[in-house]
PDB file of C-alpha atoms and ligand atoms in Angstrom:
ATOM      1  CA  MET A   1      25.265  20.740  -6.028  1.00 51.00           C
ATOM      2  CA  LEU A   2      23.222  19.624  -9.017  1.00 56.00           C
ATOM      3  CA  PHE A   3      25.459  16.633  -9.752  1.00 56.00           C
ATOM      4  CA  ARG A   4      24.757  15.255  -6.266  1.00 58.00           C
ATOM      5  CA  LYS A   5      21.015  15.239  -6.674  1.00 61.00           C
ATOM      6  CA  ASN A   6      20.651  11.708  -8.003  1.00 69.00           C
ATOM      7  CA  THR A   7      23.543   9.974  -6.290  1.00 81.00           C
ATOM      8  CA  LEU A   8      21.279   7.687  -4.230  1.00 89.00           C
ATOM      9  CA  LEU A   9      19.429   6.620  -7.359  1.00 90.00           C
ATOM     10  CA  GLN A  10      22.720   5.795  -9.051  1.00 91.00           C
ATOM     11  CA  GLU A  11      23.652   3.375  -6.267  1.00 94.00           C
ATOM     12  CA  ILE A  12      20.513   1.277  -6.638  1.00 96.00           C
ATOM     13  CA  ASP A  13      20.965  -2.215  -7.992  1.00 97.00           C
ATOM     14  CA  TYR A  14      18.136  -2.663 -10.462  1.00 97.00           C
ATOM     15  CA  ASN A  15      18.654  -6.462 -10.427  1.00 97.00           C
ATOM     16  CA  ASN A  16      17.779  -6.527  -6.751  1.00 97.00           C
ATOM     17  CA  LEU A  17      14.697  -4.354  -6.400  1.00 98.00           C
ATOM     18  CA  PRO A  18      12.030  -5.331  -3.872  1.00 98.00           C
ATOM     19  CA  ARG A  19       9.313  -7.008  -5.922  1.00 98.00           C
ATOM     20  CA  HIS A  20       6.555  -5.676  -3.677  1.00 98.00           C
ATOM     21  CA  ILE A  21       6.715  -2.726  -1.364  1.00 98.00           C
ATOM     22  CA  GLY A  22       4.115  -2.014   1.298  1.00 99.00           C
ATOM     23  CA  ILE A  23       3.655   1.542   2.617  1.00 99.00           C
ATOM     24  CA  ILE A  24       1.921   2.576   5.839  1.00 99.00           C
ATOM     25  CA  MET A  25       1.331   6.211   5.008  1.00 98.00           C
ATOM     26  CA  ASP A  26       1.203   7.708   8.471  1.00 98.00           C
ATOM     27  CA  GLY A  27       1.535  11.149   9.943  1.00 98.00           C
ATOM     28  CA  ASN A  28      -0.927  13.277   7.871  1.00 98.00           C
ATOM     29  CA  GLY A  29      -2.635  14.590  10.999  1.00 98.00           C
ATOM     30  CA  ARG A  30       0.610  15.570  12.724  1.00 98.00           C
ATOM     31  CA  TRP A  31       1.836  17.265   9.546  1.00 98.00           C
ATOM     32  CA  ALA A  32      -1.266  19.464   9.515  1.00 98.00           C
ATOM     33  CA  LYS A  33      -1.132  20.133  13.276  1.00 98.00           C
ATOM     34  CA  LYS A  34       2.488  21.354  12.939  1.00 98.00           C
ATOM     35  CA  ARG A  35       1.209  23.958  10.447  1.00 98.00           C
ATOM     36  CA  GLY A  36      -1.886  24.917  12.357  1.00 98.00           C
ATOM     37  CA  LEU A  37      -4.068  23.374   9.685  1.00 98.00           C
ATOM     38  CA  PRO A  38      -7.110  20.986   9.978  1.00 98.00           C
ATOM     39  CA  ARG A  39      -6.275  17.283   9.695  1.00 98.00           C
ATOM     40  CA  SER A  40      -8.032  17.269   6.323  1.00 98.00           C
ATOM     41  CA  ALA A  41      -5.195  19.449   4.934  1.00 98.00           C
ATOM     42  CA  GLY A  42      -2.771  16.744   6.012  1.00 98.00           C
ATOM     43  CA  HIS A  43      -4.778  14.096   4.165  1.00 98.00           C
ATOM     44  CA  LYS A  44      -4.894  16.253   1.076  1.00 98.00           C
ATOM     45  CA  ALA A  45      -1.106  16.704   1.206  1.00 98.00           C
ATOM     46  CA  GLY A  46      -0.738  12.941   1.775  1.00 98.00           C
ATOM     47  CA  ALA A  47      -2.698  12.161  -1.388  1.00 97.00           C
ATOM     48  CA  GLU A  48      -0.298  14.371  -3.415  1.00 97.00           C
ATOM     49  CA  SER A  49       2.656  12.577  -1.851  1.00 98.00           C
ATOM     50  CA  LEU A  50       1.122   9.250  -2.817  1.00 97.00           C
ATOM     51  CA  LYS A  51       0.875  10.222  -6.510  1.00 96.00           C
ATOM     52  CA  LYS A  52       4.577  11.265  -6.561  1.00 96.00           C
ATOM     53  CA  ILE A  53       5.768   8.161  -4.779  1.00 98.00           C
ATOM     54  CA  ILE A  54       3.838   5.725  -7.026  1.00 97.00           C
ATOM     55  CA  THR A  55       5.123   7.524 -10.124  1.00 96.00           C
ATOM     56  CA  GLU A  56       8.593   7.181  -8.791  1.00 97.00           C
ATOM     57  CA  ALA A  57       8.314   3.544  -7.812  1.00 98.00           C
ATOM     58  CA  ASN A  58       6.903   2.868 -11.289  1.00 97.00           C
ATOM     59  CA  LYS A  59       9.861   4.609 -12.921  1.00 97.00           C
ATOM     60  CA  MET A  60      12.279   2.674 -10.795  1.00 97.00           C
ATOM     61  CA  GLY A  61      10.765  -0.559 -12.128  1.00 98.00           C
ATOM     62  CA  ILE A  62       9.124  -1.786  -8.863  1.00 98.00           C
ATOM     63  CA  LYS A  63       6.329  -4.111  -9.862  1.00 98.00           C
ATOM     64  CA  TYR A  64       3.934  -4.080  -6.890  1.00 98.00           C
ATOM     65  CA  ALA A  65       3.091  -1.559  -4.232  1.00 98.00           C
ATOM     66  CA  THR A  66       0.355  -1.757  -1.552  1.00 99.00           C
ATOM     67  CA  VAL A  67      -0.519   1.460   0.192  1.00 98.00           C
ATOM     68  CA  TYR A  68      -2.473   1.642   3.381  1.00 98.00           C
ATOM     69  CA  ALA A  69      -5.133   4.258   2.776  1.00 98.00           C
ATOM     70  CA  PHE A  70      -7.919   3.352   5.228  1.00 98.00           C
ATOM     71  CA  SER A  71      -7.898   0.605   7.830  1.00 98.00           C
ATOM     72  CA  THR A  72     -10.747  -1.435   9.188  1.00 98.00           C
ATOM     73  CA  GLU A  73     -10.052   0.405  12.408  1.00 98.00           C
ATOM     74  CA  ASN A  74     -10.133   3.943  10.942  1.00 98.00           C
ATOM     75  CA  TRP A  75     -13.919   3.948  11.182  1.00 98.00           C
ATOM     76  CA  LYS A  76     -13.339   4.882  14.807  1.00 98.00           C
ATOM     77  CA  ARG A  77     -12.379   8.396  13.736  1.00 98.00           C
ATOM     78  CA  PRO A  78     -14.831  11.335  13.852  1.00 98.00           C
ATOM     79  CA  LYS A  79     -17.432  11.025  11.116  1.00 98.00           C
ATOM     80  CA  GLN A  80     -16.237  14.289   9.620  1.00 98.00           C
ATOM     81  CA  GLU A  81     -12.784  12.965   9.124  1.00 98.00           C
ATOM     82  CA  VAL A  82     -13.989   9.585   7.784  1.00 98.00           C
ATOM     83  CA  ASP A  83     -16.243  11.367   5.246  1.00 98.00           C
ATOM     84  CA  TYR A  84     -13.350  13.639   4.239  1.00 98.00           C
ATOM     85  CA  LEU A  85     -11.073  10.612   3.699  1.00 98.00           C
ATOM     86  CA  MET A  86     -13.732   8.786   1.657  1.00 98.00           C
ATOM     87  CA  ASP A  87     -14.219  11.873  -0.534  1.00 98.00           C
ATOM     88  CA  LEU A  88     -10.511  12.187  -1.006  1.00 98.00           C
ATOM     89  CA  LEU A  89     -10.119   8.477  -1.947  1.00 97.00           C
ATOM     90  CA  MET A  90     -13.034   8.820  -4.391  1.00 97.00           C
ATOM     91  CA  ASP A  91     -11.227  11.810  -6.014  1.00 96.00           C
ATOM     92  CA  TYR A  92      -8.038   9.868  -6.027  1.00 96.00           C
ATOM     93  CA  LEU A  93      -9.649   6.884  -7.866  1.00 96.00           C
ATOM     94  CA  VAL A  94     -11.342   9.191 -10.440  1.00 95.00           C
ATOM     95  CA  ASN A  95      -8.134  11.179 -11.107  1.00 93.00           C
ATOM     96  CA  ALA A  96      -5.906   8.086 -11.061  1.00 90.00           C
ATOM     97  CA  GLU A  97      -7.922   6.868 -14.014  1.00 84.00           C
ATOM     98  CA  LYS A  98      -6.481   9.738 -16.052  1.00 84.00           C
ATOM     99  CA  THR A  99      -3.119  10.523 -14.504  1.00 87.00           C
ATOM    100  CA  LEU A 100      -1.773   7.193 -13.170  1.00 86.00           C
ATOM    101  CA  ALA A 101      -3.393   5.190 -16.055  1.00 82.00           C
ATOM    102  CA  GLY A 102      -1.453   7.515 -18.379  1.00 85.00           C
ATOM    103  CA  GLU A 103       1.603   6.378 -16.601  1.00 91.00           C
ATOM    104  CA  ASN A 104       0.666   2.734 -17.172  1.00 95.00           C
ATOM    105  CA  VAL A 105      -0.202   2.008 -13.514  1.00 97.00           C
ATOM    106  CA  VAL A 106      -2.591  -0.854 -12.708  1.00 97.00           C
ATOM    107  CA  ILE A 107      -4.858   0.291  -9.927  1.00 97.00           C
ATOM    108  CA  ARG A 108      -6.589  -2.147  -7.594  1.00 97.00           C
ATOM    109  CA  ALA A 109      -8.450  -1.758  -4.253  1.00 98.00           C
ATOM    110  CA  ILE A 110      -7.964  -4.400  -1.624  1.00 98.00           C
ATOM    111  CA  GLY A 111     -10.060  -4.685   1.523  1.00 98.00           C
ATOM    112  CA  SER A 112     -13.721  -5.334   2.373  1.00 98.00           C
ATOM    113  CA  ARG A 113     -15.985  -3.462  -0.056  1.00 98.00           C
ATOM    114  CA  ALA A 114     -19.400  -4.103   1.402  1.00 98.00           C
ATOM    115  CA  GLU A 115     -19.058  -1.295   3.994  1.00 98.00           C
ATOM    116  CA  LEU A 116     -18.070   1.328   1.300  1.00 98.00           C
ATOM    117  CA  SER A 117     -20.674   3.512  -0.379  1.00 98.00           C
ATOM    118  CA  GLU A 118     -22.228   2.116  -3.558  1.00 98.00           C
ATOM    119  CA  GLU A 119     -20.727   5.033  -5.458  1.00 97.00           C
ATOM    120  CA  MET A 120     -17.247   4.119  -4.191  1.00 98.00           C
ATOM    121  CA  GLN A 121     -17.818   0.477  -5.045  1.00 98.00           C
ATOM    122  CA  ARG A 122     -18.823   1.430  -8.595  1.00 98.00           C
ATOM    123  CA  GLN A 123     -15.809   3.692  -8.926  1.00 97.00           C
ATOM    124  CA  ILE A 124     -13.392   0.994  -7.741  1.00 97.00           C
ATOM    125  CA  ILE A 125     -14.679  -1.358 -10.427  1.00 97.00           C
ATOM    126  CA  LYS A 126     -14.519   1.410 -13.054  1.00 96.00           C
ATOM    127  CA  THR A 127     -10.880   2.318 -12.158  1.00 96.00           C
ATOM    128  CA  GLU A 128      -9.780  -1.282 -11.996  1.00 97.00           C
ATOM    129  CA  ASN A 129     -11.275  -2.088 -15.347  1.00 96.00           C
ATOM    130  CA  PHE A 130      -9.819   1.048 -16.885  1.00 95.00           C
ATOM    131  CA  THR A 131      -6.332   0.167 -15.803  1.00 96.00           C
ATOM    132  CA  LYS A 132      -6.318  -3.582 -15.844  1.00 96.00           C
ATOM    133  CA  ASP A 133      -4.446  -4.038 -19.136  1.00 96.00           C
ATOM    134  CA  ASN A 134      -1.670  -1.592 -18.127  1.00 96.00           C
ATOM    135  CA  THR A 135       1.779  -3.089 -17.833  1.00 97.00           C
ATOM    136  CA  GLY A 136       3.393  -0.836 -15.225  1.00 97.00           C
ATOM    137  CA  ILE A 137       3.424  -1.106 -11.438  1.00 98.00           C
ATOM    138  CA  VAL A 138       0.415  -2.706  -9.794  1.00 98.00           C
ATOM    139  CA  MET A 139      -0.812  -0.370  -7.030  1.00 98.00           C
ATOM    140  CA  ASN A 140      -3.052  -1.924  -4.459  1.00 98.00           C
ATOM    141  CA  ILE A 141      -4.908   0.654  -2.497  1.00 98.00           C
ATOM    142  CA  ALA A 142      -5.786  -0.828   0.869  1.00 98.00           C
ATOM    143  CA  LEU A 143      -9.182   0.627   1.549  1.00 98.00           C
ATOM    144  CA  ASN A 144     -11.245  -0.658   4.427  1.00 98.00           C
ATOM    145  CA  TYR A 145      -8.399  -3.121   4.691  1.00 98.00           C
ATOM    146  CA  GLY A 146      -7.451  -5.153   7.702  1.00 98.00           C
ATOM    147  CA  GLY A 147      -4.936  -8.006   7.770  1.00 98.00           C
ATOM    148  CA  ARG A 148      -7.125 -10.116  10.102  1.00 98.00           C
ATOM    149  CA  ASP A 149     -10.182  -9.345   8.046  1.00 98.00           C
ATOM    150  CA  GLU A 150      -8.304 -10.523   4.976  1.00 98.00           C
ATOM    151  CA  ILE A 151      -7.287 -13.789   6.652  1.00 98.00           C
ATOM    152  CA  LEU A 152     -10.811 -14.450   7.942  1.00 98.00           C
ATOM    153  CA  ASN A 153     -12.238 -13.750   4.495  1.00 98.00           C
ATOM    154  CA  ALA A 154      -9.771 -16.270   2.989  1.00 98.00           C
ATOM    155  CA  VAL A 155     -10.739 -18.876   5.663  1.00 98.00           C
ATOM    156  CA  ARG A 156     -14.442 -18.432   4.939  1.00 98.00           C
ATOM    157  CA  ASN A 157     -13.961 -18.829   1.250  1.00 98.00           C
ATOM    158  CA  ILE A 158     -11.727 -21.870   1.706  1.00 98.00           C
ATOM    159  CA  SER A 159     -14.319 -23.412   3.989  1.00 98.00           C
ATOM    160  CA  LYS A 160     -17.014 -22.918   1.404  1.00 98.00           C
ATOM    161  CA  ASP A 161     -14.959 -24.429  -1.377  1.00 98.00           C
ATOM    162  CA  ALA A 162     -14.020 -27.386   0.884  1.00 97.00           C
ATOM    163  CA  ALA A 163     -17.682 -27.926   1.792  1.00 97.00           C
ATOM    164  CA  SER A 164     -18.708 -27.805  -1.896  1.00 97.00           C
ATOM    165  CA  GLY A 165     -15.886 -30.260  -2.697  1.00 97.00           C
ATOM    166  CA  SER A 166     -14.037 -27.956  -5.089  1.00 97.00           C
ATOM    167  CA  ILE A 167     -10.930 -28.239  -2.860  1.00 97.00           C
ATOM    168  CA  LYS A 168      -9.802 -30.964  -0.445  1.00 97.00           C
ATOM    169  CA  THR A 169      -8.799 -30.208   3.103  1.00 95.00           C
ATOM    170  CA  GLU A 170      -5.476 -32.019   2.502  1.00 96.00           C
ATOM    171  CA  ASP A 171      -4.725 -29.539  -0.331  1.00 96.00           C
ATOM    172  CA  ILE A 172      -4.766 -26.493   1.951  1.00 97.00           C
ATOM    173  CA  ASP A 173      -1.167 -25.338   2.006  1.00 98.00           C
ATOM    174  CA  GLN A 174       0.521 -21.954   2.027  1.00 97.00           C
ATOM    175  CA  GLU A 175       0.333 -21.643  -1.777  1.00 97.00           C
ATOM    176  CA  LEU A 176      -3.421 -22.359  -1.803  1.00 98.00           C
ATOM    177  CA  PHE A 177      -4.054 -20.057   1.120  1.00 98.00           C
ATOM    178  CA  ASP A 178      -2.198 -17.266  -0.659  1.00 97.00           C
ATOM    179  CA  ARG A 179      -4.555 -17.523  -3.585  1.00 98.00           C
ATOM    180  CA  TYR A 180      -7.570 -16.713  -1.359  1.00 98.00           C
ATOM    181  CA  LEU A 181      -6.037 -13.433  -0.150  1.00 98.00           C
ATOM    182  CA  TYR A 182      -6.931 -10.002  -1.662  1.00 98.00           C
ATOM    183  CA  THR A 183      -3.408 -10.058  -3.089  1.00 98.00           C
ATOM    184  CA  ALA A 184      -3.853 -13.443  -4.785  1.00 97.00           C
ATOM    185  CA  SER A 185      -1.032 -14.178  -7.275  1.00 89.00           C
ATOM    186  CA  GLN A 186       1.146 -11.281  -6.123  1.00 98.00           C
ATOM    187  CA  PRO A 187       4.558 -11.802  -4.525  1.00 98.00           C
ATOM    188  CA  ASP A 188       4.971 -11.348  -0.750  1.00 98.00           C
ATOM    189  CA  VAL A 189       5.980  -7.890   0.542  1.00 98.00           C
ATOM    190  CA  ASP A 190       9.810  -7.560   0.429  1.00 98.00           C
ATOM    191  CA  LEU A 191      10.081  -4.112   1.899  1.00 98.00           C
ATOM    192  CA  LEU A 192       7.607  -2.461   4.341  1.00 98.00           C
ATOM    193  CA  ILE A 193       7.945   1.280   4.873  1.00 99.00           C
ATOM    194  CA  ARG A 194       6.136   3.146   7.716  1.00 98.00           C
ATOM    195  CA  THR A 195       6.414   6.908   8.096  1.00 98.00           C
ATOM    196  CA  SER A 196       5.912   9.199  11.122  1.00 98.00           C
ATOM    197  CA  GLY A 197       8.077   7.337  13.606  1.00 98.00           C
ATOM    198  CA  GLU A 198       5.545   4.696  14.642  1.00 98.00           C
ATOM    199  CA  GLN A 199       6.921   1.207  14.616  1.00 98.00           C
ATOM    200  CA  ARG A 200       3.946  -1.139  14.425  1.00 98.00           C
ATOM    201  CA  LEU A 201       1.969  -2.965  11.807  1.00 98.00           C
ATOM    202  CA  SER A 202      -1.509  -1.687  12.630  1.00 98.00           C
ATOM    203  CA  ASN A 203      -3.077  -4.777  11.061  1.00 98.00           C
ATOM    204  CA  PHE A 204      -1.393  -4.343   7.686  1.00 98.00           C
ATOM    205  CA  MET A 205      -0.793  -7.345   5.487  1.00 98.00           C
ATOM    206  CA  LEU A 206      -0.154  -9.785   8.299  1.00 98.00           C
ATOM    207  CA  TRP A 207       0.313 -12.752   6.086  1.00 98.00           C
ATOM    208  CA  GLN A 208       2.305 -11.058   3.313  1.00 98.00           C
ATOM    209  CA  VAL A 209       4.965  -9.349   5.522  1.00 98.00           C
ATOM    210  CA  SER A 210       6.115 -12.479   7.152  1.00 97.00           C
ATOM    211  CA  TYR A 211       9.627 -12.099   5.795  1.00 97.00           C
ATOM    212  CA  ALA A 212       9.554  -8.374   4.801  1.00 98.00           C
ATOM    213  CA  GLU A 213      12.355  -6.061   5.734  1.00 98.00           C
ATOM    214  CA  LEU A 214      10.897  -3.295   7.870  1.00 98.00           C
ATOM    215  CA  TRP A 215      12.009   0.290   7.291  1.00 98.00           C
ATOM    216  CA  PHE A 216      10.904   3.203   9.542  1.00 98.00           C
ATOM    217  CA  THR A 217      11.425   6.910   9.156  1.00 98.00           C
ATOM    218  CA  PRO A 218      10.385   9.811  11.456  1.00 98.00           C
ATOM    219  CA  LYS A 219       9.289  11.734   8.405  1.00 98.00           C
ATOM    220  CA  LEU A 220       5.572  12.425   8.169  1.00 98.00           C
ATOM    221  CA  TRP A 221       3.898  11.037   5.074  1.00 98.00           C
ATOM    222  CA  PRO A 222       3.300  14.386   3.297  1.00 98.00           C
ATOM    223  CA  ASP A 223       7.051  15.169   3.629  1.00 98.00           C
ATOM    224  CA  PHE A 224       8.071  11.711   2.179  1.00 98.00           C
ATOM    225  CA  LYS A 225       9.966  12.414  -1.066  1.00 98.00           C
ATOM    226  CA  PRO A 226      11.260  10.210  -3.916  1.00 97.00           C
ATOM    227  CA  LYS A 227      14.731  10.436  -2.402  1.00 96.00           C
ATOM    228  CA  ASP A 228      13.355   8.806   0.791  1.00 98.00           C
ATOM    229  CA  LEU A 229      12.093   5.958  -1.313  1.00 98.00           C
ATOM    230  CA  HIS A 230      15.511   5.629  -2.885  1.00 98.00           C
ATOM    231  CA  LYS A 231      17.009   5.517   0.542  1.00 97.00           C
ATOM    232  CA  ALA A 232      14.648   2.810   1.730  1.00 98.00           C
ATOM    233  CA  VAL A 233      15.341   0.641  -1.301  1.00 98.00           C
ATOM    234  CA  LEU A 234      19.142   1.183  -0.837  1.00 97.00           C
ATOM    235  CA  ASP A 235      18.925   0.190   2.807  1.00 97.00           C
ATOM    236  CA  TYR A 236      16.854  -2.834   1.827  1.00 98.00           C
ATOM    237  CA  GLN A 237      19.605  -3.873  -0.664  1.00 97.00           C
ATOM    238  CA  ASN A 238      22.119  -3.674   2.011  1.00 96.00           C
ATOM    239  CA  ARG A 239      20.331  -6.057   4.395  1.00 94.00           C
ATOM    240  CA  GLY A 240      21.211  -9.714   4.500  1.00 90.00           C
ATOM    241  CA  ARG A 241      17.981 -11.669   3.909  1.00 90.00           C
ATOM    242  CA  ARG A 242      18.308 -15.226   5.204  1.00 92.00           C
ATOM    243  CA  PHE A 243      14.740 -16.601   5.339  1.00 93.00           C
ATOM    244  CA  GLY A 244      15.729 -18.822   8.176  1.00 93.00           C
ATOM    245  CA  GLY A 245      18.795 -20.127   6.376  1.00 93.00           C
ATOM    246  CA  VAL A 246      22.471 -19.241   7.095  1.00 89.00           C
TER     247      VAL A 246
HETATM  248  C1  IPE B   1      -2.341   8.513   8.080  1.00 60.76           C
HETATM  249  O1  IPE B   1      -2.272   9.689   8.824  1.00 60.76           O
HETATM  250  C2  IPE B   1      -3.555   8.546   7.190  1.00 60.76           C
HETATM  251  C3  IPE B   1      -4.641   7.658   7.635  1.00 60.76           C
HETATM  252  C4  IPE B   1      -4.624   6.835   8.661  1.00 60.76           C
HETATM  253  C5  IPE B   1      -5.918   7.673   6.867  1.00 60.76           C
HETATM  254  P1  IPE B   1      -2.992   9.881  10.195  1.00 60.76           P
HETATM  255  O2  IPE B   1      -4.330  10.585   9.925  1.00 60.76           O
HETATM  256  O3  IPE B   1      -3.014   8.620  10.934  1.00 60.76           O
HETATM  257  O4  IPE B   1      -2.020  10.934  10.860  1.00 60.76           O
HETATM  258  P2  IPE B   1      -1.576  10.968  12.382  1.00 60.76           P
HETATM  259  O5  IPE B   1      -1.062   9.631  12.738  1.00 60.76           O
HETATM  260  O6  IPE B   1      -2.736  11.384  13.149  1.00 60.76           O
HETATM  261  O7  IPE B   1      -0.506  12.062  12.399  1.00 60.76           O
HETATM  262  C1  IPE B   2      -2.537   2.986   9.995  1.00 60.76           C
HETATM  263  O1  IPE B   2      -2.447   4.270  10.556  1.00 60.76           O
HETATM  264  C2  IPE B   2      -3.565   3.048   8.897  1.00 60.76           C
HETATM  265  C3  IPE B   2      -3.275   3.853   7.703  1.00 60.76           C
HETATM  266  C4  IPE B   2      -2.155   4.445   7.452  1.00 60.76           C
HETATM  267  C5  IPE B   2      -4.328   3.939   6.757  1.00 60.76           C
HETATM  268  P1  IPE B   2      -3.162   4.682  11.863  1.00 60.76           P
HETATM  269  O2  IPE B   2      -2.681   6.078  12.159  1.00 60.76           O
HETATM  270  O3  IPE B   2      -4.546   4.425  11.749  1.00 60.76           O
HETATM  271  O4  IPE B   2      -2.522   3.599  12.885  1.00 60.76           O
HETATM  272  P2  IPE B   2      -2.443   3.601  14.502  1.00 60.76           P
HETATM  273  O5  IPE B   2      -3.812   3.898  15.002  1.00 60.76           O
HETATM  274  O6  IPE B   2      -1.522   4.728  14.865  1.00 60.76           O
HETATM  275  O7  IPE B   2      -1.913   2.268  14.798  1.00 60.76           O
HETATM  276 MG1   MG B   3      -1.707   7.761  12.273  1.00 60.76          MG
END
């Protein structure tokens, strides 16, 4: 059976990789429940999954990945769970400095930072600075991220710049708007993956997914393996992207 292990990977066309993948990492809680474990155990397993998948995406030569780690709506969860998620994300950022930076990954956080603890805000800056000159995949961790919040933030900054005269209202086009997003200068999302069987956007990258191919799997995020990523990329390559043309 060994020779069959990498067949999916061998079918991938490396000249047609998605430039940017988005991942809605969903199903940690259900994964834990199935095992009679607390939800926190699911989040912990989910963080391990993330490391493996980013490492794999980087190896494959994918240039950008945005992963949904905490939404602007996730504050509605019990305080205990929110605290646990924040601690886990903090650990992730600290460890990523060593492990993922060693793998040449550029780590960035996207989302609204003001609501995060000062400690977390400092760590984000530290991790970003530590990895900014790396040349591998750019991983955006969407942390206190909401698509509507991102769009409003852009609108506010555009208004300020228009009021101060540094931009003209007539110059506001899609390309300019794009530069005001958290993902400024990055390509749009080509492939959006959501695990756990849910088929919705949950406020993720509303602007950037406008022409993304959507790929859903019933697998829960902690069970998502490199071979599932290969499958998603292969399926993506077999879709006919028309962008409104024929
Ligand atoms: C995704 O898993 C992780 C976060 C939203 C932080 P969930 O915690 O949403 O898991 P389910 O959907 O309850 O199974
Ligand atoms: C989306 O998952 C947010 C993250 C994966 C961080 P949720 O589990 O919060 O989404 P809903 O509530 O099911 O839409
Ligand atoms: Mg969920």
